[in-house]
Structures are given as structure tokens and as C-alpha cells.
């Protein structure tokens, strides 16, 4: 039905389909000479946003120690969302003396499939593993995008980059709004800054031969005194998804030195680690989803909001 369901909670929704089946049946309660009884069944199914409520997700489903680790020099402060650790290890979540807070509570605390080591707020162990909420998320197309083999100036435009989007010294790189396919990684060092212009960006880190496979993946590293302010686009397929690393890539997303990252939206590194070994990362209205997460040093502050994080659309029976 082009106009969506005509009744119920999803009336008019173009993301849902209403199916009505009606037939005539005989039952033991209806005499044979009487009219048949009409039986009607109705169902509504469609594509709905998935909101799991976790600000930090460590996806590794193996018996992996330290899938989420916080060392003595690190702190993690979450507001509005909880922690999920899929590892079944006895030290799946390992706090080695760091500071961790998860507020408000309930409904979400620290949910771990294995066990915890050290002190974790509102810890619940032996939990069922949850699937990767972004598994199968579409990769961006290269069609129509310009290909850049060098950086021209300090204001960059969307496209396919065969050169690392990298800044050093006191340079500030400004990324105009749009999709950036990184075939050589991204980095900042020294006193360099990388900032997203109005409208936000979508960053896809992938291999050198993309959209074909192979060729190796570039690293994403913000080190030194780099200050990066990155905001996602808010419309389209990649709305509120700031950073997506190709599942083929196992590189770490690293923030180190005295660098700072201010960002919103979802950071998704399905087969790599996110490593914090720096000063500050402030993720507002954000979510961190990675294979493993390691906080060696510095402060990680995340305010989770379903409205400003990527919500994958999944098929589901709605009514």
C-alpha cells in the first residue's frame, strides 16, 4: 500500500506495510446450512530504527581478555547510555584502577557476557551476547565522487582520497560537508586541527583498492596536540554516523598524546580497536561501537542520545 497502513500506530508510515487477510470458514459452532463465518487477520511489518541504549559497545564475541579495558590513568564517564561487552572472558571488562561512571541508572549499566575484573558501576555479568547492530550497514558508493591524490589547500571537499587527510604543525584542515572515502587513512599531529564544516561529514576508512578488496587499510590517528572537532551529517543514509571503518580493516582508531577530540554521532570500528592514550575525548550525543576499546590514559566523556546517534533500520513485525 503506497500510503502505508491505514490504521494503528503506524498509520501512513511509508516504512511499514499493512497486510490484511480475510476469508470465510466453517466452524463447529456454525450450522452447515448457515452462512460461513468471516475471519480477518491483520499484521503490520516494516523497517524500524534499532536503539539499544549502549553508549559503548565492545563487540568481540570470543573469549578475549580486556575487550574493554581502562588503565589507572584513564577515566570513562557515560551519561544517558550504558556499556556492553560481548567477550566471554573472565576479564572481559578489566578496570585496572581507572575511574568509571555510568549515569543515570537504570536502565543501562555495565552488561558483560563474561566477567569483570576491578570495579565497574552497575555490573551485570553472564549476559547474553548481542549482535553487532550495524552488521551489513551499506558501504558508500564511489560513483560520482572526485578522486584526490593530493591535498589542495586547507579546505577539503567530499570525495575519494588516495592521500591521507593529514595535518601537522599549526595547520587547520576544514572538511566541507559530505562523504569522505579514505583509502589512505587520516591523521593529525603537532598542533594541527581537523574540523568539520557546517552540515557535518561522513568518514569511511577503507582499503586502498576500494570498492574492490585488498590493498591494505590506512590508519586513523589523532596524536600530538591535535584538536579535532568532527560532527556527522544529520540526513541521508549515513545520518548521525560520523565514522565507519570497513570491516575488512583491522587498524586501530587512535587518540594519543595531548590531542583532543570533540565529536558527536556514532563511531563504528567493527574489526578494530579504539585506543585512547591522550588528554580528552568529549563525545556529545554520541556512541562508540568497536571490536575492542582500550583507555590507557586521559578522559573519555560520552553523552549518549538516541536522537543524535546512528540508528540502523531493521525489519521487524510491528503490530
Tab-separated table of C-alpha atoms in Angstrom:
chain	number	residue	atom	x	y	z
A	1	UNK	CA	0.000	0.000	0.000
A	2	UNK	CA	1.696	3.192	-1.223
A	3	UNK	CA	0.301	5.292	1.606
A	4	UNK	CA	1.307	2.852	4.349
A	5	UNK	CA	-1.011	1.335	6.969
A	6	UNK	CA	-4.488	2.875	7.237
A	7	UNK	CA	-4.943	2.091	10.908
A	8	UNK	CA	-2.984	1.540	14.096
A	9	UNK	CA	0.157	3.154	15.471
A	10	UNK	CA	1.916	3.279	12.069
A	11	UNK	CA	-0.882	4.851	10.030
A	12	UNK	CA	0.557	6.488	6.929
A	13	UNK	CA	4.141	5.342	7.554
A	14	UNK	CA	5.936	4.657	4.266
A	15	UNK	CA	8.399	2.420	6.139
A	16	UNK	CA	5.664	-0.068	7.035
A	17	UNK	CA	3.335	-2.419	5.193
A	18	UNK	CA	-0.114	-3.465	6.374
A	19	UNK	CA	-1.363	-6.912	5.363
A	20	UNK	CA	-4.990	-7.933	5.858
A	21	UNK	CA	-6.144	-11.485	5.148
A	22	UNK	CA	-9.850	-12.234	5.238
A	23	UNK	CA	-11.601	-15.482	4.398
A	24	UNK	CA	-14.769	-17.461	5.081
A	25	UNK	CA	-14.559	-20.534	7.294
A	26	UNK	CA	-16.880	-23.096	8.787
A	27	UNK	CA	-16.585	-23.919	12.455
A	28	UNK	CA	-18.268	-26.407	14.746
A	29	UNK	CA	-20.299	-23.535	16.146
A	30	UNK	CA	-21.807	-22.627	12.760
A	31	UNK	CA	-24.529	-24.980	11.367
A	32	UNK	CA	-23.776	-26.298	7.916
A	33	UNK	CA	-26.853	-24.646	6.454
A	34	UNK	CA	-25.869	-21.239	7.855
A	35	UNK	CA	-23.649	-18.679	6.233
A	36	UNK	CA	-19.898	-19.060	6.600
A	37	UNK	CA	-18.158	-17.030	9.331
A	38	UNK	CA	-15.794	-14.274	8.218
A	39	UNK	CA	-12.329	-14.414	9.803
A	40	UNK	CA	-9.969	-11.472	9.423
A	41	UNK	CA	-6.284	-11.278	10.354
A	42	UNK	CA	-4.127	-8.138	10.223
A	43	UNK	CA	-0.405	-7.577	10.532
A	44	UNK	CA	1.980	-4.624	10.168
A	45	UNK	CA	5.683	-5.027	9.484
A	46	UNK	CA	8.322	-2.628	8.397
A	47	UNK	CA	11.703	-1.038	8.904
A	48	UNK	CA	12.260	0.457	12.323
A	49	UNK	CA	15.220	2.195	13.965
A	50	UNK	CA	17.127	-0.011	16.398
A	51	UNK	CA	18.025	1.756	19.622
A	52	UNK	CA	19.941	-0.466	22.045
A	53	UNK	CA	20.768	2.234	24.585
A	54	UNK	CA	24.502	1.477	24.883
A	55	UNK	CA	26.955	4.369	24.719
A	56	UNK	CA	29.937	1.967	24.465
A	57	UNK	CA	29.840	-1.439	22.782
A	58	UNK	CA	32.840	-3.811	22.694
A	59	UNK	CA	31.674	-6.287	20.034
A	60	UNK	CA	34.328	-9.047	20.243
A	61	UNK	CA	32.406	-12.302	20.754
A	62	UNK	CA	35.397	-14.530	21.573
A	63	UNK	CA	36.999	-15.441	24.888
A	64	UNK	CA	39.037	-12.249	24.644
A	65	UNK	CA	40.632	-10.733	27.774
A	66	UNK	CA	40.449	-6.952	28.158
A	67	UNK	CA	37.892	-6.463	25.396
A	68	UNK	CA	37.127	-3.285	27.310
A	69	UNK	CA	39.977	-2.075	29.479
A	70	UNK	CA	40.595	1.054	31.497
A	71	UNK	CA	44.046	1.606	32.949
A	72	UNK	CA	44.952	3.595	36.067
A	73	UNK	CA	45.470	6.824	34.158
A	74	UNK	CA	42.143	6.678	32.369
A	75	UNK	CA	38.601	7.733	33.126
A	76	UNK	CA	35.317	6.934	31.384
A	77	UNK	CA	32.234	8.987	32.142
A	78	UNK	CA	28.972	7.992	30.459
A	79	UNK	CA	25.698	9.820	30.683
A	80	UNK	CA	22.436	8.516	29.240
A	81	UNK	CA	23.724	5.153	27.998
A	82	UNK	CA	25.399	2.020	29.290
A	83	UNK	CA	28.232	-0.367	28.440
A	84	UNK	CA	28.028	-3.670	26.561
A	85	UNK	CA	30.937	-6.159	26.438
A	86	UNK	CA	30.335	-9.309	24.345
A	87	UNK	CA	33.546	-11.154	25.285
A	88	UNK	CA	33.090	-14.314	27.361
A	89	UNK	CA	36.486	-13.967	29.093
A	90	UNK	CA	36.759	-13.901	32.885
A	91	UNK	CA	38.411	-10.489	32.408
A	92	UNK	CA	36.244	-9.298	29.516
A	93	UNK	CA	35.898	-5.899	31.185
A	94	UNK	CA	39.088	-5.044	33.059
A	95	UNK	CA	39.375	-1.909	35.182
A	96	UNK	CA	42.993	-1.578	36.263
A	97	UNK	CA	42.458	1.369	38.567
A	98	UNK	CA	40.713	3.853	36.330
A	99	UNK	CA	37.647	5.959	37.100
A	100	UNK	CA	34.351	4.828	35.529
A	101	UNK	CA	30.838	6.196	35.895
A	102	UNK	CA	27.588	5.221	34.166
A	103	UNK	CA	24.672	7.506	34.962
A	104	UNK	CA	21.765	7.697	35.275
A	105	UNK	CA	20.936	4.143	36.278
A	106	UNK	CA	18.669	2.259	35.479
A	107	UNK	CA	18.014	1.148	32.800
A	108	UNK	CA	21.567	0.623	31.489
A	109	UNK	CA	24.676	-0.252	33.451
A	110	UNK	CA	27.694	-2.411	32.585
A	111	UNK	CA	26.426	-5.556	30.833
A	112	UNK	CA	29.123	-8.196	30.256
A	113	UNK	CA	28.797	-11.644	28.678
A	114	UNK	CA	31.861	-12.909	30.557
A	115	UNK	CA	33.083	-11.454	33.807
A	116	UNK	CA	34.657	-8.270	35.110
A	117	UNK	CA	37.936	-7.508	36.828
A	118	UNK	CA	38.167	-4.482	39.074
A	119	UNK	CA	35.354	-2.098	39.916
A	120	UNK	CA	32.597	-1.447	37.376
A	121	UNK	CA	29.428	0.548	38.032
A	122	UNK	CA	26.132	-1.376	37.975
A	123	UNK	CA	27.835	-4.509	36.638
A	124	UNK	CA	25.768	-7.450	35.382
A	125	UNK	CA	27.770	-10.478	34.211
A	126	UNK	CA	26.909	-13.625	32.274
A	127	UNK	CA	24.684	-11.618	29.963
A	128	UNK	CA	23.554	-12.843	26.563
A	129	UNK	CA	25.750	-11.660	23.708
A	130	UNK	CA	24.128	-9.119	21.447
A	131	UNK	CA	24.663	-8.890	17.689
A	132	UNK	CA	26.517	-6.063	16.028
A	133	UNK	CA	23.736	-3.503	15.457
A	134	UNK	CA	25.438	-2.189	12.317
A	135	UNK	CA	26.381	-5.523	10.707
A	136	UNK	CA	25.725	-5.274	6.990
A	137	UNK	CA	25.405	-1.489	7.070
A	138	UNK	CA	25.774	-0.310	3.463
A	139	UNK	CA	29.159	0.908	2.338
A	140	UNK	CA	29.232	4.189	0.421
A	141	UNK	CA	29.397	4.250	-3.353
A	142	UNK	CA	32.290	5.907	-5.165
A	143	UNK	CA	30.068	6.803	-8.124
A	144	UNK	CA	30.187	10.477	-8.936
A	145	UNK	CA	32.788	11.310	-6.304
A	146	UNK	CA	36.033	13.011	-7.362
A	147	UNK	CA	39.307	11.219	-6.593
A	148	UNK	CA	42.069	13.171	-4.863
A	149	UNK	CA	45.717	12.120	-4.951
A	150	UNK	CA	46.997	15.178	-3.082
A	151	UNK	CA	45.645	17.738	-0.636
A	152	UNK	CA	44.986	21.104	-2.222
A	153	UNK	CA	44.781	23.907	0.307
A	154	UNK	CA	43.381	23.620	3.801
A	155	UNK	CA	39.682	23.392	2.920
A	156	UNK	CA	38.808	19.962	1.573
A	157	UNK	CA	35.791	18.758	-0.366
A	158	UNK	CA	33.987	15.403	-0.248
A	159	UNK	CA	35.393	12.643	-2.418
A	160	UNK	CA	37.658	9.603	-2.580
A	161	UNK	CA	41.068	10.283	-1.028
A	162	UNK	CA	44.103	8.322	-2.169
A	163	UNK	CA	46.199	10.553	0.065
A	164	UNK	CA	45.971	10.670	3.824
A	165	UNK	CA	43.863	13.528	5.127
A	166	UNK	CA	46.647	14.605	7.442
A	167	UNK	CA	47.629	17.858	9.061
A	168	UNK	CA	50.737	18.817	11.005
A	169	UNK	CA	52.280	21.826	12.640
A	170	UNK	CA	49.757	24.594	13.197
A	171	UNK	CA	47.600	23.741	10.186
A	172	UNK	CA	43.811	23.555	10.398
A	173	UNK	CA	42.063	21.358	7.851
A	174	UNK	CA	38.386	22.116	7.299
A	175	UNK	CA	36.221	19.390	5.774
A	176	UNK	CA	33.260	20.672	3.805
A	177	UNK	CA	30.041	18.740	4.349
A	178	UNK	CA	29.663	15.393	2.589
A	179	UNK	CA	31.052	11.862	2.228
A	180	UNK	CA	34.802	11.193	2.515
A	181	UNK	CA	36.104	7.792	1.439
A	182	UNK	CA	39.553	7.364	2.952
A	183	UNK	CA	41.776	4.949	1.014
A	184	UNK	CA	44.942	6.164	2.763
A	185	UNK	CA	43.752	6.959	6.283
A	186	UNK	CA	43.570	10.175	8.246
A	187	UNK	CA	45.734	11.781	10.887
A	188	UNK	CA	46.763	14.908	12.699
A	189	UNK	CA	49.896	15.641	14.688
A	190	UNK	CA	51.723	18.516	16.296
A	191	UNK	CA	49.369	21.443	16.846
A	192	UNK	CA	47.221	20.632	13.819
A	193	UNK	CA	43.422	20.714	13.831
A	194	UNK	CA	40.825	18.878	11.754
A	195	UNK	CA	37.322	20.324	11.830
A	196	UNK	CA	34.059	19.557	10.075
A	197	UNK	CA	32.342	22.439	8.360
A	198	UNK	CA	28.626	23.245	8.641
A	199	UNK	CA	26.415	20.307	7.660
A	200	UNK	CA	28.778	17.651	9.024
A	201	UNK	CA	30.688	14.813	7.403
A	202	UNK	CA	30.667	11.050	6.989
A	203	UNK	CA	34.125	9.437	7.136
A	204	UNK	CA	34.588	5.934	5.702
A	205	UNK	CA	38.028	4.400	6.269
A	206	UNK	CA	38.761	1.562	3.868
A	207	UNK	CA	41.397	-0.259	1.818
A	208	UNK	CA	43.476	1.184	-0.996
A	209	UNK	CA	41.573	-0.704	-3.718
A	210	UNK	CA	38.047	0.123	-2.586
A	211	UNK	CA	35.424	-0.708	-3.789
A	212	UNK	CA	37.457	-3.810	-4.644
A	213	UNK	CA	39.052	-5.783	-1.827
A	214	UNK	CA	42.687	-5.745	-0.733
A	215	UNK	CA	45.476	-3.212	-0.855
A	216	UNK	CA	45.782	-2.534	2.866
A	217	UNK	CA	43.999	-0.009	5.041
A	218	UNK	CA	45.282	3.317	6.243
A	219	UNK	CA	45.341	4.197	9.924
A	220	UNK	CA	43.294	6.859	11.663
A	221	UNK	CA	45.351	8.579	14.332
A	222	UNK	CA	44.966	11.881	16.155
A	223	UNK	CA	48.211	12.446	18.051
A	224	UNK	CA	50.389	15.187	19.468
A	225	UNK	CA	48.460	18.325	20.374
A	226	UNK	CA	45.910	17.860	17.618
A	227	UNK	CA	42.452	19.278	18.259
A	228	UNK	CA	39.702	17.702	16.161
A	229	UNK	CA	36.073	18.768	16.081
A	230	UNK	CA	34.008	16.410	13.954
A	231	UNK	CA	30.247	16.406	13.502
A	232	UNK	CA	28.156	13.976	11.424
A	233	UNK	CA	25.654	14.726	8.723
A	234	UNK	CA	22.092	14.654	10.016
A	235	UNK	CA	20.224	13.478	6.902
A	236	UNK	CA	20.540	10.687	4.366
A	237	UNK	CA	21.742	7.091	4.624
A	238	UNK	CA	24.580	8.000	6.993
A	239	UNK	CA	22.701	10.386	9.231
A	240	UNK	CA	24.427	10.626	12.628
A	241	UNK	CA	27.090	8.073	11.618
A	242	UNK	CA	30.328	10.029	11.889
A	243	UNK	CA	32.965	7.368	11.286
A	244	UNK	CA	32.641	3.895	9.752
A	245	UNK	CA	35.672	1.663	9.274
A	246	UNK	CA	35.350	-1.011	6.616
A	247	UNK	CA	35.005	-4.462	8.241
A	248	UNK	CA	37.995	-5.523	6.086
A	249	UNK	CA	40.202	-3.178	8.107
A	250	UNK	CA	41.698	-4.164	11.469
A	251	UNK	CA	43.519	-0.879	12.135
A	252	UNK	CA	43.028	0.921	15.434
A	253	UNK	CA	41.332	4.282	15.720
A	254	UNK	CA	43.797	6.106	17.980
A	255	UNK	CA	43.687	9.303	20.010
A	256	UNK	CA	47.060	9.872	21.651
A	257	UNK	CA	49.405	12.468	23.115
A	258	UNK	CA	47.760	15.667	24.275
A	259	UNK	CA	45.289	15.586	21.423
A	260	UNK	CA	41.604	16.200	21.988
A	261	UNK	CA	38.573	15.020	20.076
A	262	UNK	CA	35.201	16.690	20.255
A	263	UNK	CA	32.611	14.802	18.268
A	264	UNK	CA	29.014	13.699	18.043
A	265	UNK	CA	27.334	10.821	16.235
A	266	UNK	CA	28.383	7.172	16.142
A	267	UNK	CA	31.957	5.936	15.722
A	268	UNK	CA	31.899	2.377	14.305
A	269	UNK	CA	35.049	0.219	14.082
A	270	UNK	CA	33.716	-3.361	13.781
A	271	UNK	CA	37.028	-5.222	13.431
A	272	UNK	CA	39.488	-2.874	15.069
A	273	UNK	CA	40.268	-1.308	18.412
A	274	UNK	CA	39.543	2.190	19.591
A	275	UNK	CA	42.506	3.301	21.715
A	276	UNK	CA	42.585	6.385	23.907
A	277	UNK	CA	46.021	7.393	25.185
A	278	UNK	CA	45.751	11.123	25.289
A	279	UNK	CA	44.183	14.023	27.028
A	280	UNK	CA	40.462	14.373	26.359
A	281	UNK	CA	37.759	12.929	24.155
A	282	UNK	CA	34.363	14.547	24.539
A	283	UNK	CA	31.667	12.773	22.558
A	284	UNK	CA	28.353	14.591	22.861
A	285	UNK	CA	25.189	12.849	21.723
A	286	UNK	CA	27.476	10.051	20.686
A	287	UNK	CA	28.105	6.306	20.677
A	288	UNK	CA	31.274	4.224	20.429
A	289	UNK	CA	30.982	0.790	18.779
A	290	UNK	CA	34.198	-1.196	18.198
A	291	UNK	CA	35.642	-4.685	18.378
A	292	UNK	CA	37.612	-3.701	21.491
A	293	UNK	CA	38.069	-0.481	23.451
A	294	UNK	CA	41.175	0.482	25.418
A	295	UNK	CA	41.511	3.573	27.590
A	296	UNK	CA	45.171	3.851	28.548
A	297	UNK	CA	45.207	7.457	29.649
A	298	UNK	CA	43.056	10.566	29.554
A	299	UNK	CA	39.366	11.286	29.897
A	300	UNK	CA	36.604	9.846	27.742
A	301	UNK	CA	33.304	11.654	28.248
A	302	UNK	CA	30.284	10.389	26.320
A	303	UNK	CA	26.754	11.740	26.453
A	304	UNK	CA	24.517	9.243	24.684
A	305	UNK	CA	21.387	10.267	22.833
A	306	UNK	CA	19.363	8.026	20.530
A	307	UNK	CA	18.296	11.079	18.551
A	308	UNK	CA	21.846	12.088	17.608
A	309	UNK	CA	23.420	8.645	17.065
A	310	UNK	CA	23.090	6.377	14.054
A	311	UNK	CA	20.101	4.096	14.337
A	312	UNK	CA	20.264	1.213	11.877
A	313	UNK	CA	16.954	0.407	10.197
A	314	UNK	CA	15.997	-3.248	10.646
A	315	UNK	CA	12.929	-5.222	9.503
A	316	UNK	CA	10.553	-6.083	12.304
A	317	UNK	CA	6.988	-7.130	12.988
A	318	UNK	CA	5.399	-4.008	14.444
A	319	UNK	CA	1.746	-4.935	15.042
